[in-house]
Amino acid sequence: MELKLVPLEIPEGGNLILGQSHFIKTVEDIYEAIVNTVPHMKFGVAFNEASGPCLTRVDGNDEALHAMAARNASAIAAGHIFVVVMREGYPINVLGRIKDVPEVCSIYCATANPVQVVVAEAEQGRGVLGVIDGSAPKGVETAEDVETRRRFLRVIGYKR
């Protein structure tokens, strides 16, 4: 077995969700979950089949994000993973709905940070072991940091 680090592309000013699913209808169901929750969100979704033709299935409502999702899923090259790349919305807006898609097994990350996927490659194929999401912590927040965090959440409208 060989371990690899696969960096993923994140759209400028956008976010990415990486997860695992188990059925060919994943791209259509995730597409519907997103557009039924945040209709104006621009996104692409890609899913790697793990049997049959073993294709990367792709959908979305933005050609550039459609292509980026396909590149990310193809770079990971592990079966039954999906990648959503998005703009004009945030993972917090759609993550609950994506988790509710019956064939979704797990979510590895939802981020705007640089992300690397830890992939194990064996004779049978590849599998995702986990992700490296962003940078390591630099310390514990101070009282001033707490106030900055609270103000920021109110500025972006997530708290009153």
Tab-separated table of C-alpha atoms in Angstrom:
chain	number	residue	atom	x	y	z
A	1	MET	CA	0.000	0.000	0.000
A	2	GLU	CA	1.176	3.504	-0.817
A	3	LEU	CA	-0.003	6.743	0.804
A	4	LYS	CA	-0.483	9.862	-1.296
A	5	LEU	CA	-1.475	13.465	-0.605
A	6	VAL	CA	-3.839	14.883	-3.207
A	7	PRO	CA	-4.359	18.670	-3.124
A	8	LEU	CA	-7.816	19.815	-4.206
A	9	GLU	CA	-8.826	22.912	-6.145
A	10	ILE	CA	-11.187	25.301	-4.388
A	11	PRO	CA	-12.874	28.020	-6.430
A	12	GLU	CA	-11.783	31.600	-5.814
A	13	GLY	CA	-14.106	32.923	-3.108
A	14	GLY	CA	-15.763	29.511	-2.886
A	15	ASN	CA	-15.914	26.321	-0.864
A	16	LEU	CA	-15.654	22.569	-1.222
A	17	ILE	CA	-17.394	19.566	0.330
A	18	LEU	CA	-15.805	16.110	0.162
A	19	GLY	CA	-17.744	13.022	1.143
A	20	GLN	CA	-18.428	9.354	0.534
A	21	SER	CA	-21.544	7.862	-0.991
A	22	HIS	CA	-22.551	4.479	-2.365
A	23	PHE	CA	-24.803	4.701	-5.393
A	24	ILE	CA	-24.800	5.984	-8.992
A	25	LYS	CA	-27.667	8.435	-8.364
A	26	THR	CA	-25.490	10.488	-5.985
A	27	VAL	CA	-24.822	13.308	-8.486
A	28	GLU	CA	-28.514	13.762	-9.244
A	29	ASP	CA	-29.606	13.593	-5.600
A	30	ILE	CA	-26.926	16.036	-4.405
A	31	TYR	CA	-27.795	18.357	-7.294
A	32	GLU	CA	-31.449	18.335	-6.189
A	33	ALA	CA	-30.528	18.788	-2.511
A	34	ILE	CA	-28.524	21.924	-3.354
A	35	VAL	CA	-30.912	23.594	-5.822
A	36	ASN	CA	-33.911	22.882	-3.596
A	37	THR	CA	-32.140	24.521	-0.648
A	38	VAL	CA	-30.188	27.433	-2.198
A	39	PRO	CA	-31.422	27.858	-5.787
A	40	HIS	CA	-28.990	30.699	-6.635
A	41	MET	CA	-25.858	28.785	-5.501
A	42	LYS	CA	-23.406	28.042	-8.318
A	43	PHE	CA	-21.871	24.565	-8.020
A	44	GLY	CA	-20.464	21.452	-9.586
A	45	VAL	CA	-20.670	17.931	-8.144
A	46	ALA	CA	-18.695	14.836	-9.152
A	47	PHE	CA	-19.000	11.231	-7.965
A	48	ASN	CA	-16.598	8.352	-8.649
A	49	GLU	CA	-18.237	5.005	-9.337
A	50	ALA	CA	-16.577	1.987	-7.715
A	51	SER	CA	-17.996	-0.732	-9.982
A	52	GLY	CA	-19.378	-1.236	-13.471
A	53	PRO	CA	-17.856	1.296	-15.863
A	54	CYS	CA	-16.135	3.111	-12.923
A	55	LEU	CA	-16.772	6.554	-14.363
A	56	THR	CA	-16.660	9.930	-12.701
A	57	ARG	CA	-20.263	11.161	-12.903
A	58	VAL	CA	-20.627	14.960	-13.015
A	59	ASP	CA	-23.439	17.506	-12.742
A	60	GLY	CA	-23.924	21.120	-11.689
A	61	ASN	CA	-25.239	24.466	-12.822
A	62	ASP	CA	-21.933	26.207	-13.598
A	63	GLU	CA	-19.588	24.901	-16.316
A	64	ALA	CA	-16.343	26.006	-14.627
A	65	LEU	CA	-17.370	24.462	-11.286
A	66	HIS	CA	-18.636	21.357	-13.095
A	67	ALA	CA	-15.152	20.928	-14.621
A	68	MET	CA	-13.384	21.669	-11.307
A	69	ALA	CA	-15.452	19.053	-9.462
A	70	ALA	CA	-14.540	16.503	-12.136
A	71	ARG	CA	-10.817	17.362	-11.880
A	72	ASN	CA	-10.897	17.014	-8.084
A	73	ALA	CA	-12.735	13.670	-8.113
A	74	SER	CA	-10.435	12.363	-10.852
A	75	ALA	CA	-7.337	13.454	-8.920
A	76	ILE	CA	-8.515	11.583	-5.817
A	77	ALA	CA	-9.433	8.585	-8.013
A	78	ALA	CA	-11.058	6.656	-5.137
A	79	GLY	CA	-14.358	4.895	-5.607
A	80	HIS	CA	-17.569	6.154	-4.043
A	81	ILE	CA	-16.315	9.630	-3.191
A	82	PHE	CA	-18.048	12.843	-4.170
A	83	VAL	CA	-16.818	16.404	-4.431
A	84	VAL	CA	-18.972	19.535	-4.454
A	85	VAL	CA	-17.376	22.882	-5.325
A	86	MET	CA	-19.498	25.994	-4.845
A	87	ARG	CA	-19.813	29.764	-5.018
A	88	GLU	CA	-22.544	32.189	-3.926
A	89	GLY	CA	-23.332	30.096	-0.868
A	90	TYR	CA	-21.633	28.188	1.915
A	91	PRO	CA	-21.465	24.566	3.031
A	92	ILE	CA	-23.477	25.493	6.136
A	93	ASN	CA	-26.379	26.330	3.801
A	94	VAL	CA	-26.536	22.847	2.202
A	95	LEU	CA	-24.588	20.431	4.396
A	96	GLY	CA	-27.623	19.237	6.360
A	97	ARG	CA	-29.523	18.495	3.156
A	98	ILE	CA	-26.525	16.685	1.633
A	99	LYS	CA	-26.171	14.577	4.802
A	100	ASP	CA	-29.873	13.688	4.441
A	101	VAL	CA	-29.352	12.233	0.939
A	102	PRO	CA	-30.006	8.505	1.559
A	103	GLU	CA	-26.874	7.229	-0.187
A	104	VAL	CA	-24.448	9.665	1.503
A	105	CYS	CA	-22.328	7.746	4.023
A	106	SER	CA	-20.061	10.442	5.449
A	107	ILE	CA	-18.549	13.886	4.997
A	108	TYR	CA	-14.772	14.285	5.206
A	109	CYS	CA	-14.698	18.088	5.103
A	110	ALA	CA	-16.514	21.263	4.158
A	111	THR	CA	-14.042	24.086	3.744
A	112	ALA	CA	-12.705	27.160	1.979
A	113	ASN	CA	-9.194	26.364	3.233
A	114	PRO	CA	-6.431	24.695	1.254
A	115	VAL	CA	-7.156	20.975	1.607
A	116	GLN	CA	-5.172	17.807	0.930
A	117	VAL	CA	-6.777	14.374	0.778
A	118	VAL	CA	-4.849	11.492	2.338
A	119	VAL	CA	-5.298	8.604	-0.105
A	120	ALA	CA	-4.188	4.987	0.289
A	121	GLU	CA	-3.453	3.173	-2.960
A	122	ALA	CA	-3.499	-0.626	-3.060
A	123	GLU	CA	-3.701	-3.235	-5.798
A	124	GLN	CA	-7.530	-3.116	-5.777
A	125	GLY	CA	-7.782	0.683	-5.980
A	126	ARG	CA	-7.713	3.805	-3.843
A	127	GLY	CA	-9.443	4.904	-0.653
A	128	VAL	CA	-9.671	8.146	1.298
A	129	LEU	CA	-8.188	7.939	4.797
A	130	GLY	CA	-8.906	11.535	5.739
A	131	VAL	CA	-8.099	15.149	4.961
A	132	ILE	CA	-5.689	17.866	5.983
A	133	ASP	CA	-7.897	20.955	6.158
A	134	GLY	CA	-6.145	24.305	6.466
A	135	SER	CA	-3.352	25.072	8.923
A	136	ALA	CA	-2.498	23.879	12.432
A	137	PRO	CA	-3.747	25.980	15.397
A	138	LYS	CA	-1.363	28.701	16.571
A	139	GLY	CA	-2.698	28.964	20.126
A	140	VAL	CA	-5.834	29.218	22.240
A	141	GLU	CA	-8.099	32.241	21.724
A	142	THR	CA	-7.884	35.148	24.122
A	143	ALA	CA	-10.803	37.234	25.411
A	144	GLU	CA	-10.102	39.701	22.581
A	145	ASP	CA	-10.202	36.845	20.050
A	146	VAL	CA	-13.579	35.728	21.449
A	147	GLU	CA	-15.002	39.215	20.925
A	148	THR	CA	-13.572	39.361	17.393
A	149	ARG	CA	-15.175	35.984	16.574
A	150	ARG	CA	-18.550	37.046	17.987
A	151	ARG	CA	-18.512	40.359	16.078
A	152	PHE	CA	-17.597	38.585	12.845
A	153	LEU	CA	-20.534	36.148	13.147
A	154	ARG	CA	-22.881	39.099	13.517
A	155	VAL	CA	-21.330	41.032	10.625
A	156	ILE	CA	-21.882	38.099	8.249
A	157	GLY	CA	-25.430	37.579	9.544
A	158	TYR	CA	-25.132	34.220	11.294
A	159	LYS	CA	-25.872	35.637	14.747
A	160	ARG	CA	-28.042	38.537	15.881
